[in-house]
Tab-separated table of C-alpha atoms (C1' of nucleotides) in Angstrom:
chain	number	residue	atom	x	y	z
A	1	MET	CA	23.353	62.328	-79.385
A	2	ASP	CA	25.178	64.355	-76.769
A	3	VAL	CA	26.662	63.369	-73.422
A	4	GLU	CA	23.321	63.759	-71.681
A	5	ASP	CA	21.536	61.456	-74.109
A	6	TRP	CA	24.155	58.786	-73.708
A	7	LEU	CA	24.135	58.998	-69.927
A	8	THR	CA	20.380	58.562	-69.922
A	9	ARG	CA	20.633	55.602	-72.203
A	10	LEU	CA	23.464	53.939	-70.277
A	11	SER	CA	21.701	54.379	-66.926
A	12	LEU	CA	24.990	53.773	-65.194
A	13	PHE	CA	24.921	56.809	-62.969
A	14	LYS	CA	21.913	57.213	-60.763
A	15	GLU	CA	22.403	60.527	-59.009
A	16	ASP	CA	21.182	63.635	-60.814
A	17	ALA	CA	23.962	65.697	-59.325
A	18	LEU	CA	26.576	63.274	-60.658
A	19	ARG	CA	25.037	63.260	-64.096
A	20	ARG	CA	25.026	67.024	-64.097
A	21	GLU	CA	28.687	67.145	-63.123
A	22	ILE	CA	29.589	64.743	-65.891
A	23	ILE	CA	27.532	66.556	-68.491
A	24	ASP	CA	29.226	69.718	-67.375
A	25	LYS	CA	32.806	68.462	-67.447
A	26	ALA	CA	32.941	65.604	-69.909
A	27	GLN	CA	33.090	65.756	-73.650
A	28	LEU	CA	31.816	63.455	-76.316
A	29	VAL	CA	34.259	62.430	-79.012
A	30	GLU	CA	34.073	60.342	-82.162
A	31	ILE	CA	37.287	58.496	-82.864
A	32	PRO	CA	38.160	56.732	-86.096
A	33	ALA	CA	39.285	53.121	-86.144
A	34	HIS	CA	42.865	52.208	-85.236
A	35	THR	CA	43.591	55.394	-83.350
A	36	THR	CA	45.690	55.366	-80.217
A	37	ILE	CA	43.799	56.813	-77.290
A	38	LEU	CA	46.252	55.897	-74.543
A	39	ARG	CA	49.943	55.255	-74.896
A	40	GLU	CA	52.554	53.887	-72.588
A	41	GLY	CA	54.251	56.184	-70.157
A	42	GLN	CA	51.548	58.771	-70.482
A	43	TYR	CA	49.930	60.440	-67.504
A	44	VAL	CA	46.234	59.937	-67.716
A	45	LYS	CA	43.890	62.830	-67.349
A	46	THR	CA	40.620	61.440	-68.585
A	47	ILE	CA	38.520	58.352	-68.160
A	48	PRO	CA	37.309	57.152	-71.542
A	49	LEU	CA	33.831	55.715	-71.248
A	50	VAL	CA	33.060	53.750	-74.378
A	51	VAL	CA	29.511	54.235	-75.616
A	52	GLU	CA	29.929	52.844	-79.120
A	53	GLY	CA	32.634	50.766	-80.757
A	54	VAL	CA	35.459	48.717	-79.267
A	55	VAL	CA	38.772	49.645	-77.736
A	56	LYS	CA	41.660	47.225	-77.468
A	57	VAL	CA	43.972	47.434	-74.467
A	58	PHE	CA	47.362	45.764	-74.605
A	59	ARG	CA	50.931	45.731	-73.362
A	60	GLU	CA	53.670	46.421	-75.814
A	61	GLU	CA	57.332	45.592	-75.593
A	62	GLY	CA	59.671	45.904	-78.493
A	63	GLN	CA	57.964	44.449	-81.520
A	64	ARG	CA	55.678	42.195	-79.575
A	65	GLU	CA	52.314	43.136	-78.222
A	66	GLN	CA	50.142	41.241	-75.834
A	67	LEU	CA	46.412	41.735	-75.585
A	68	LEU	CA	44.979	42.417	-72.147
A	69	TYR	CA	41.301	42.903	-72.904
A	70	TYR	CA	38.719	44.726	-74.942
A	71	ILE	CA	36.508	47.562	-73.769
A	72	TYR	CA	32.963	47.343	-75.038
A	73	PRO	CA	30.125	49.864	-74.847
A	74	ASN	CA	29.068	50.733	-71.340
A	75	GLU	CA	32.514	50.075	-69.997
A	76	SER	CA	35.625	52.040	-69.392
A	77	CYS	CA	39.306	51.442	-68.972
A	78	ILE	CA	40.095	50.684	-65.379
A	79	ILE	CA	43.690	51.599	-66.004
A	80	SER	CA	42.774	55.203	-66.655
A	81	ILE	CA	40.946	55.364	-63.367
A	82	HIS	CA	43.758	53.482	-61.725
A	83	CYS	CA	46.376	55.906	-62.980
A	84	GLY	CA	44.233	58.910	-62.201
A	85	PHE	CA	43.976	57.633	-58.643
A	86	ASN	CA	47.636	56.985	-58.080
A	87	ASN	CA	48.806	59.693	-60.393
A	88	SER	CA	50.949	57.076	-62.055
A	89	LYS	CA	51.891	56.490	-65.640
A	90	SER	CA	50.139	54.059	-67.849
A	91	HIS	CA	51.898	50.803	-68.648
A	92	VAL	CA	49.562	49.911	-71.440
A	93	LYS	CA	48.399	51.075	-74.798
A	94	ALA	CA	44.823	51.429	-75.963
A	95	ILE	CA	43.607	51.809	-79.500
A	96	THR	CA	40.191	51.862	-81.102
A	97	GLU	CA	39.450	48.663	-82.993
A	98	ARG	CA	36.866	50.419	-85.099
A	99	GLN	CA	35.137	53.774	-85.248
A	100	SER	CA	34.139	54.499	-81.658
A	101	THR	CA	32.313	57.050	-79.579
A	102	LEU	CA	33.709	57.911	-76.184
A	103	ILE	CA	32.769	60.156	-73.314
A	104	LEU	CA	35.939	61.625	-71.878
A	105	ILE	CA	35.532	62.253	-68.173
A	106	PRO	CA	38.254	64.228	-66.407
A	107	SER	CA	39.817	61.809	-63.981
A	108	PHE	CA	40.861	64.250	-61.280
A	109	GLU	CA	37.289	64.232	-60.019
A	110	SER	CA	37.009	60.510	-59.736
A	111	ALA	CA	38.212	60.172	-56.152
A	112	THR	CA	35.724	62.808	-55.034
A	113	TRP	CA	32.891	61.308	-56.992
A	114	GLN	CA	33.541	57.911	-55.563
A	115	LYS	CA	33.014	59.289	-52.108
A	116	LYS	CA	29.997	61.375	-53.005
A	117	TYR	CA	28.123	59.137	-55.398
A	118	PRO	CA	27.431	55.468	-54.652
A	119	SER	CA	26.702	54.696	-58.282
A	120	PHE	CA	30.055	56.031	-59.395
A	121	ASN	CA	31.771	53.988	-56.736
A	122	LEU	CA	29.925	50.907	-57.883
A	123	PHE	CA	30.864	51.649	-61.456
A	124	VAL	CA	34.540	51.700	-60.567
A	125	LEU	CA	34.280	48.635	-58.416
A	126	ASN	CA	32.499	46.602	-61.059
A	127	LEU	CA	35.072	47.652	-63.556
A	128	TYR	CA	37.911	46.479	-61.357
A	129	GLN	CA	36.146	43.188	-60.900
A	130	LYS	CA	35.581	42.664	-64.581
A	131	ARG	CA	39.103	43.602	-65.563
A	132	PHE	CA	40.573	41.516	-62.840
A	133	ASP	CA	38.731	38.523	-64.251
A	134	ASP	CA	39.794	39.360	-67.778
A	135	LEU	CA	43.377	39.700	-66.740
A	136	LEU	CA	43.304	36.476	-64.785
A	137	GLU	CA	41.958	34.722	-67.827
A	138	ALA	CA	44.587	36.213	-70.102
A	139	TYR	CA	47.278	35.161	-67.637
A	140	ASP	CA	45.906	31.692	-67.477
A	141	ALA	CA	45.875	31.335	-71.223
A	142	LEU	CA	49.507	32.393	-71.442
A	143	ALA	CA	50.607	30.168	-68.615
A	144	PHE	CA	48.771	26.991	-69.475
A	145	GLN	CA	47.460	26.928	-73.011
A	146	ARG	CA	49.149	26.190	-76.285
A	147	LEU	CA	48.683	28.212	-79.385
A	148	ASP	CA	45.900	26.124	-80.908
A	149	ALA	CA	43.725	26.402	-77.809
A	150	ARG	CA	44.492	30.091	-77.464
A	151	ILE	CA	43.578	30.813	-81.071
A	152	LEU	CA	40.372	28.874	-80.775
A	153	SER	CA	39.173	30.525	-77.609
A	154	HIS	CA	40.186	33.920	-78.904
A	155	LEU	CA	38.100	33.362	-82.021
A	156	GLU	CA	35.195	32.083	-79.973
A	157	MET	CA	35.360	35.181	-77.841
A	158	LYS	CA	35.238	37.322	-80.950
A	159	ARG	CA	32.316	35.320	-82.287
A	160	ASP	CA	30.372	35.721	-79.066
A	161	ILE	CA	30.907	39.452	-79.095
A	162	LEU	CA	30.263	40.095	-82.757
A	163	LYS	CA	27.550	37.452	-82.858
A	164	ILE	CA	28.901	36.242	-86.194
A	165	SER	CA	30.834	33.045	-86.676
A	166	SER	CA	32.667	34.393	-89.729
A	167	ILE	CA	35.440	36.511	-88.414
A	168	ARG	CA	37.085	38.961	-90.739
A	169	ILE	CA	40.703	39.150	-89.645
A	170	THR	CA	44.104	38.523	-91.162
A	171	HIS	CA	46.503	36.013	-89.720
A	172	LYS	CA	48.911	38.825	-88.965
A	173	ALA	CA	46.351	40.734	-86.912
A	174	LEU	CA	45.338	37.605	-85.064
A	175	ALA	CA	48.973	36.826	-84.353
A	176	ASP	CA	49.484	40.311	-82.969
A	177	GLU	CA	46.517	40.049	-80.663
A	178	LEU	CA	47.864	36.809	-79.295
A	179	GLY	CA	51.449	37.970	-79.122
A	180	ALA	CA	52.510	35.220	-81.496
A	181	ALA	CA	54.317	34.961	-84.814
A	182	ARG	CA	52.267	35.159	-87.990
A	183	GLU	CA	53.740	31.973	-89.418
A	184	SER	CA	52.878	29.995	-86.311
A	185	VAL	CA	49.325	31.271	-86.432
A	186	SER	CA	48.994	30.371	-90.110
A	187	ARG	CA	50.328	26.903	-89.489
A	188	THR	CA	48.126	26.355	-86.468
A	189	LEU	CA	45.057	27.587	-88.310
A	190	LYS	CA	45.806	25.084	-91.057
A	191	LYS	CA	45.964	22.390	-88.436
A	192	LEU	CA	42.662	23.523	-86.930
A	193	GLU	CA	41.142	23.473	-90.412
A	194	SER	CA	42.300	19.911	-90.996
A	195	GLU	CA	40.718	19.037	-87.649
A	196	GLY	CA	37.448	20.489	-88.913
A	197	LYS	CA	37.302	23.214	-86.295
A	198	VAL	CA	37.558	26.217	-88.590
A	199	GLN	CA	37.319	26.995	-92.271
A	200	LEU	CA	39.722	29.420	-93.875
A	201	GLN	CA	39.210	31.946	-96.619
A	202	HIS	CA	41.240	34.933	-97.596
A	203	GLY	CA	40.981	37.411	-94.738
A	204	LEU	CA	38.206	35.398	-93.163
A	205	ILE	CA	37.973	32.659	-90.580
A	206	VAL	CA	34.769	30.698	-90.106
A	207	LEU	CA	34.246	28.899	-86.832
A	208	LEU	CA	32.622	25.493	-87.147
A	209	GLY	CA	30.935	23.207	-84.631
B	1	MET	CA	46.492	39.677	-29.086
B	2	ASP	CA	42.862	39.432	-30.086
B	3	VAL	CA	40.965	40.821	-33.060
B	4	GLU	CA	40.484	44.155	-31.356
B	5	ASP	CA	44.183	44.592	-30.642
B	6	TRP	CA	45.066	43.834	-34.219
B	7	LEU	CA	42.466	46.179	-35.624
B	8	THR	CA	43.803	48.974	-33.478
B	9	ARG	CA	47.308	48.260	-34.572
B	10	LEU	CA	46.459	48.029	-38.264
B	11	SER	CA	44.441	51.262	-38.212
B	12	LEU	CA	42.857	50.212	-41.454
B	13	PHE	CA	39.271	50.703	-40.414
B	14	LYS	CA	38.362	54.106	-39.103
B	15	GLU	CA	34.752	53.849	-38.045
B	16	ASP	CA	34.086	52.588	-34.527
B	17	ALA	CA	30.887	50.944	-35.658
B	18	LEU	CA	32.739	49.019	-38.341
B	19	ARG	CA	35.404	47.909	-35.917
B	20	ARG	CA	32.747	46.736	-33.526
B	21	GLU	CA	31.046	44.748	-36.263
B	22	ILE	CA	34.290	43.100	-37.226
B	23	ILE	CA	35.260	42.327	-33.662
B	24	ASP	CA	31.847	40.831	-33.218
B	25	LYS	CA	31.775	38.666	-36.317
B	26	ALA	CA	35.359	37.897	-37.204
B	27	GLN	CA	37.653	35.358	-35.659
B	28	LEU	CA	41.370	35.297	-35.189
B	29	VAL	CA	43.177	32.184	-36.321
B	30	GLU	CA	46.760	30.969	-36.232
B	31	ILE	CA	47.629	28.843	-39.209
B	32	PRO	CA	50.756	26.721	-39.560
B	33	ALA	CA	53.031	27.041	-42.575
B	34	HIS	CA	52.101	25.400	-45.860
B	35	THR	CA	48.420	25.058	-45.108
B	36	THR	CA	45.824	25.555	-47.785
B	37	ILE	CA	43.403	28.293	-46.844
B	38	LEU	CA	41.596	28.588	-50.160
B	39	ARG	CA	41.283	25.952	-52.836
B	40	GLU	CA	40.039	26.024	-56.363
B	41	GLY	CA	36.358	25.627	-57.035
B	42	GLN	CA	35.478	26.534	-53.483
B	43	TYR	CA	32.815	29.034	-52.597
B	44	VAL	CA	34.311	31.661	-50.408
B	45	LYS	CA	32.653	32.647	-47.192
B	46	THR	CA	35.350	34.610	-45.427
B	47	ILE	CA	37.827	37.346	-46.192
B	48	PRO	CA	41.211	36.426	-44.762
B	49	LEU	CA	42.968	39.514	-43.512
B	50	VAL	CA	46.611	38.688	-42.949
B	51	VAL	CA	48.051	40.253	-39.813
B	52	GLU	CA	51.198	38.177	-39.530
B	53	GLY	CA	53.006	35.890	-41.952
B	54	VAL	CA	52.701	35.483	-45.702
B	55	VAL	CA	50.132	33.834	-47.898
B	56	LYS	CA	50.881	32.710	-51.430
B	57	VAL	CA	48.153	32.920	-54.072
B	58	PHE	CA	48.483	30.956	-57.281
B	59	ARG	CA	46.726	29.233	-60.141
B	60	GLU	CA	47.115	25.535	-60.480
B	61	GLU	CA	46.559	23.338	-63.489
B	62	GLY	CA	47.634	19.757	-63.629
B	63	GLN	CA	51.087	19.524	-62.132
B	64	ARG	CA	52.043	23.085	-62.891
B	65	GLU	CA	51.380	26.017	-60.658
B	66	GLN	CA	51.748	29.665	-61.429
B	67	LEU	CA	52.246	32.317	-58.776
B	68	LEU	CA	49.903	35.286	-58.852
B	69	TYR	CA	51.067	37.234	-55.824
B	70	TYR	CA	51.790	37.190	-52.136
B	71	ILE	CA	49.618	38.599	-49.382
B	72	TYR	CA	51.574	40.363	-46.680
B	73	PRO	CA	50.456	41.693	-43.296
B	74	ASN	CA	47.837	44.394	-43.505
B	75	GLU	CA	46.486	43.028	-46.748
B	76	SER	CA	43.864	40.588	-47.775
B	77	CYS	CA	42.999	38.447	-50.733
B	78	ILE	CA	40.984	40.396	-53.223
B	79	ILE	CA	39.788	37.164	-54.748
B	80	SER	CA	37.912	36.272	-51.593
B	81	ILE	CA	36.157	39.595	-51.667
B	82	HIS	CA	35.644	39.240	-55.374
B	83	CYS	CA	34.032	35.843	-55.022
B	84	GLY	CA	31.988	36.896	-52.031
B	85	PHE	CA	30.631	39.730	-54.132
B	86	ASN	CA	29.722	37.718	-57.189
B	87	ASN	CA	28.995	34.564	-55.256
B	88	SER	CA	31.345	32.820	-57.661
B	89	LYS	CA	33.838	30.050	-57.149
B	90	SER	CA	37.486	30.672	-56.623
B	91	HIS	CA	39.822	29.951	-59.514
B	92	VAL	CA	42.912	30.120	-57.409
B	93	LYS	CA	44.604	28.435	-54.512
B	94	ALA	CA	46.069	30.102	-51.474
B	95	ILE	CA	48.452	28.607	-48.963
B	96	THR	CA	50.373	29.985	-46.033
B	97	GLU	CA	54.065	30.319	-46.789
B	98	ARG	CA	54.906	30.277	-43.144
B	99	GLN	CA	53.103	30.326	-39.815
B	100	SER	CA	50.533	33.086	-40.183
B	101	THR	CA	47.888	34.884	-38.221
B	102	LEU	CA	44.668	35.783	-39.998
B	103	ILE	CA	41.476	37.558	-39.147
B	104	LEU	CA	38.642	35.767	-40.893
B	105	ILE	CA	35.889	38.204	-41.743
B	106	PRO	CA	32.590	36.785	-42.995
B	107	SER	CA	32.293	38.014	-46.552
B	108	PHE	CA	28.524	38.223	-46.826
B	109	GLU	CA	28.697	41.544	-44.989
B	110	SER	CA	31.220	43.097	-47.295
B	111	ALA	CA	28.786	44.639	-49.791
B	112	THR	CA	26.885	46.270	-46.944
B	113	TRP	CA	30.010	47.476	-45.241
B	114	GLN	CA	31.290	49.003	-48.406
B	115	LYS	CA	28.195	51.134	-48.606
B	116	LYS	CA	28.149	52.017	-44.939
B	117	TYR	CA	31.808	52.556	-44.171
B	118	PRO	CA	34.103	54.657	-46.343
B	119	SER	CA	37.225	53.117	-44.872
B	120	PHE	CA	36.078	49.627	-45.750
B	121	ASN	CA	35.298	50.736	-49.262
B	122	LEU	CA	38.729	52.256	-49.549
B	123	PHE	CA	40.290	49.103	-48.213
B	124	VAL	CA	38.647	47.046	-50.953
B	125	LEU	CA	39.479	49.559	-53.615
B	126	ASN	CA	43.127	49.783	-52.664
B	127	LEU	CA	43.310	46.041	-52.630
B	128	TYR	CA	41.935	45.808	-56.145
B	129	GLN	CA	44.442	48.373	-57.272
B	130	LYS	CA	47.369	46.605	-55.717
B	131	ARG	CA	46.379	43.199	-56.997
B	132	PHE	CA	45.670	44.535	-60.419
B	133	ASP	CA	49.200	45.878	-60.538
B	134	ASP	CA	50.627	42.640	-59.236
B	135	LEU	CA	48.725	40.657	-61.789
B	136	LEU	CA	49.760	42.951	-64.594
B	137	GLU	CA	53.350	42.526	-63.565
B	138	ALA	CA	53.068	38.775	-63.406
B	139	TYR	CA	51.454	38.753	-66.826
B	140	ASP	CA	54.166	40.903	-68.220
B	141	ALA	CA	56.891	38.690	-66.883
B	142	LEU	CA	55.309	35.641	-68.460
B	143	ALA	CA	54.738	37.366	-71.758
B	144	PHE	CA	58.047	39.100	-72.226
B	145	GLN	CA	60.761	37.821	-69.940
B	146	ARG	CA	62.961	34.780	-70.133
B	147	LEU	CA	63.661	32.537	-67.226
B	148	ASP	CA	66.895	34.220	-66.123
B	149	ALA	CA	65.237	37.627	-65.875
B	150	ARG	CA	62.202	36.190	-64.162
B	151	ILE	CA	64.291	34.374	-61.581
B	152	LEU	CA	66.325	37.453	-60.891
B	153	SER	CA	63.411	39.800	-60.417
B	154	HIS	CA	61.594	37.229	-58.347
B	155	LEU	CA	64.576	36.958	-56.047
B	156	GLU	CA	64.927	40.710	-55.880
B	157	MET	CA	61.300	40.976	-54.914
B	158	LYS	CA	61.864	38.485	-52.126
B	159	ARG	CA	64.933	40.358	-50.980
B	160	ASP	CA	63.041	43.642	-50.859
B	161	ILE	CA	60.303	42.113	-48.787
B	162	LEU	CA	62.443	40.113	-46.403
B	163	LYS	CA	65.107	42.823	-46.330
B	164	ILE	CA	67.776	40.135	-46.535
B	165	SER	CA	69.830	39.415	-49.620
B	166	SER	CA	70.371	35.795	-48.606
B	167	ILE	CA	67.263	33.963	-49.587
B	168	ARG	CA	66.587	30.601	-48.080
B	169	ILE	CA	64.798	28.611	-50.727
B	170	THR	CA	65.315	25.398	-52.645
B	171	HIS	CA	65.482	25.319	-56.402
B	172	LYS	CA	62.381	23.182	-56.474
B	173	ALA	CA	60.363	25.720	-54.499
B	174	LEU	CA	61.629	28.560	-56.647
B	175	ALA	CA	60.753	26.614	-59.775
B	176	ASP	CA	57.240	26.035	-58.481
B	177	GLU	CA	56.720	29.688	-57.735
B	178	LEU	CA	57.747	30.559	-61.258
B	179	GLY	CA	55.839	27.730	-62.869
B	180	ALA	CA	59.057	26.328	-64.282
B	181	ALA	CA	60.941	23.045	-64.172
B	182	ARG	CA	63.424	22.491	-61.396
B	183	GLU	CA	66.224	21.487	-63.758
B	184	SER	CA	65.815	24.661	-65.781
B	185	VAL	CA	65.940	26.751	-62.649
B	186	SER	CA	69.069	24.979	-61.417
B	187	ARG	CA	70.776	25.451	-64.756
B	188	THR	CA	69.756	29.083	-64.993
B	189	LEU	CA	70.910	29.779	-61.462
B	190	LYS	CA	74.286	28.286	-62.352
B	191	LYS	CA	74.428	30.625	-65.322
B	192	LEU	CA	73.523	33.595	-63.130
B	193	GLU	CA	76.230	32.540	-60.702
B	194	SER	CA	78.813	32.433	-63.482
B	195	GLU	CA	77.683	35.916	-64.471
B	196	GLY	CA	78.348	37.037	-60.911
B	197	LYS	CA	74.764	37.943	-60.186
B	198	VAL	CA	74.086	35.442	-57.451
B	199	GLN	CA	75.980	33.081	-55.221
B	200	LEU	CA	74.702	29.622	-54.512
B	201	GLN	CA	74.853	27.517	-51.401
B	202	HIS	CA	72.829	24.553	-50.360
B	203	GLY	CA	69.277	25.780	-49.837
B	204	LEU	CA	70.413	29.379	-50.037
B	205	ILE	CA	70.728	31.961	-52.732
B	206	VAL	CA	72.658	35.160	-52.153
B	207	LEU	CA	71.930	38.113	-54.386
B	208	LEU	CA	74.967	40.126	-55.398
B	209	GLY	CA	75.361	43.548	-56.911
C	1	DC	C1'	78.964	8.999	-37.560
C	2	DC	C1'	76.327	6.731	-40.758
C	3	DC	C1'	72.263	6.308	-43.615
C	4	DG	C1'	68.482	7.783	-45.990
C	5	DA	C1'	66.159	11.663	-47.616
C	6	DA	C1'	66.219	15.848	-49.716
C	7	DC	C1'	68.649	18.800	-52.662
C	8	DT	C1'	71.589	19.908	-56.670
C	9	DG	C1'	74.184	19.214	-61.121
C	10	DT	C1'	74.315	17.516	-65.805
C	11	DG	C1'	73.737	15.233	-70.231
C	12	DA	C1'	70.478	13.647	-73.796
C	13	DC	C1'	66.512	14.532	-75.957
C	14	DC	C1'	62.091	16.659	-77.471
C	15	DG	C1'	58.330	19.758	-78.512
C	16	DA	C1'	56.526	24.352	-79.182
C	17	DC	C1'	57.235	28.292	-81.229
C	18	DG	C1'	60.055	32.096	-83.241
C	19	DT	C1'	62.846	33.651	-87.285
C	20	DC	C1'	64.342	33.660	-92.032
C	21	DA	C1'	63.626	33.155	-96.686
C	22	DC	C1'	60.916	32.280	-100.106
C	23	DT	C1'	56.740	31.231	-103.235
C	24	DG	C1'	52.148	31.616	-104.581
C	25	DA	C1'	47.430	33.607	-104.345
C	26	DA	C1'	44.013	37.420	-103.741
C	27	DA	C1'	42.764	41.820	-103.738
C	28	DT	C1'	43.305	46.559	-105.168
C	29	DC	C1'	44.420	50.246	-108.066
C	30	DC	C1'	45.403	52.798	-111.895
D	1	DG	C1'	43.756	43.609	-117.094
D	2	DG	C1'	48.526	43.852	-115.822
D	3	DA	C1'	51.186	45.736	-111.809
D	4	DT	C1'	51.660	46.189	-107.061
D	5	DT	C1'	50.583	45.433	-102.564
D	6	DT	C1'	48.856	42.561	-99.069
D	7	DC	C1'	47.943	38.012	-97.399
D	8	DA	C1'	48.822	33.127	-96.887
D	9	DG	C1'	51.546	28.677	-97.093
D	10	DT	C1'	55.734	26.244	-96.274
D	11	DG	C1'	60.440	24.418	-95.475
D	12	DA	C1'	64.756	24.965	-92.822
D	13	DC	C1'	66.586	25.951	-88.716
D	14	DG	C1'	67.468	27.970	-83.918
D	15	DT	C1'	66.301	28.637	-79.091
D	16	DC	C1'	64.126	28.143	-74.835
D	17	DG	C1'	62.629	25.429	-71.623
D	18	DG	C1'	60.388	20.822	-70.305
D	19	DT	C1'	61.223	15.776	-69.411
D	20	DC	C1'	63.919	11.758	-68.265
D	21	DA	C1'	67.519	9.518	-66.152
D	22	DC	C1'	71.091	9.504	-63.037
D	23	DA	C1'	75.036	10.885	-60.257
D	24	DG	C1'	76.946	13.597	-56.757
D	25	DT	C1'	76.198	16.487	-52.317
D	26	DT	C1'	74.471	18.019	-48.088
D	27	DC	C1'	71.776	17.601	-44.140
D	28	DG	C1'	69.495	15.863	-40.232
D	29	DG	C1'	68.057	12.193	-37.198
D	30	DG	C1'	68.912	7.924	-34.782
DNA sequence: CCCGAACTGTGACCGACGTCACTGAAATCC
DNA sequence: GGATTTCAGTGACGTCGGTCACAGTTCGGG
């Protein structure tokens, strides 16, 4: 599979001229799991379009991290586009959650392409919309929900995406994603288990109900 | 001042045809302070473009509210556009902070206008960018900052906008904007006063330093 | 100028969650 | 199959901020 194959499959960009420009200027990369693809304070020169795998985007401060959202196939990181536009630094970090395939599109073209190609403009716009929703949801969770509810909905989200109700994750990793302490997560999971909402095994959480 | 006058003054929309469409279909309204212009669960039919005054946008859940951002002159609420686009319900509330003048633009046109008029497209895009930043900042504050820091930066933000370092606000109102309890805000303000960072008078907070 | 309403200050208390310090259990690796 | 690393469970305790209950202060209108 090369860039052209993926573009055809994604059918995100309608105009032939746009596809040709992307094929010409973008490169396809395979990235192993748990690799940083965007760090804080970095100027962003490419838009990473995820075609396979998952990328996690989060804020980091000191020891704590706070998940913003995940990027799934067919999507990209709005923040890259955002920073490319404003020529500003990134305030977030992005790492691959597992082995992933990305198309790296140079971002300096994006403003031009948005003017020239309606489908590229729509792509960016849809992305902003989606991320805005994601962010609003994340904000909401932080502002109004307690840890038990946050854990549960986080797990449900994972289940819906992976389409498996047995989620392979350690308490530590879960805690990190939620910006919480491992001990609190362990305790809360125990509570959820006693309430019959999950079932716990070593390195594995099974959602019930 | 009518819609046409304001549009000329704002110089946000370049195309004559677009301006004519807006003048034709939009209406200018004066809204008193503290009036709800968008409530939760409502389908949104108009884009409120603020030309004078300030509008506060926030999430509400039970008794607590949580500020998302303010809309100042020349800006609009991205959520209205967002909901118009997806024909989805609003998840936020918006109220005027003071007497405000708005241009209400019917939102069902917005998708068309974005295709037809570059300046309208840019307007929407810039709005998404700005709000995305605002939201990210709000999220950050919630995730990583304690009340004293949040109060201080909130006040500084107000100062920068109003260009006055004496901010006329009650502790209750400030607490609401931060989604905190009044007593905590009062106590924290006292602490900030003893640290020489602010000066307190009845209904007034003066930023020092 | 007085009274009631709105605003502010403060103590007592509590709940949620973070931190520290362990212990025990599973998994992994020679 | 023991040793080591990683993961999970748990008690003790601290901190931040919310809630409750009131008291004191300031303001604005009749």
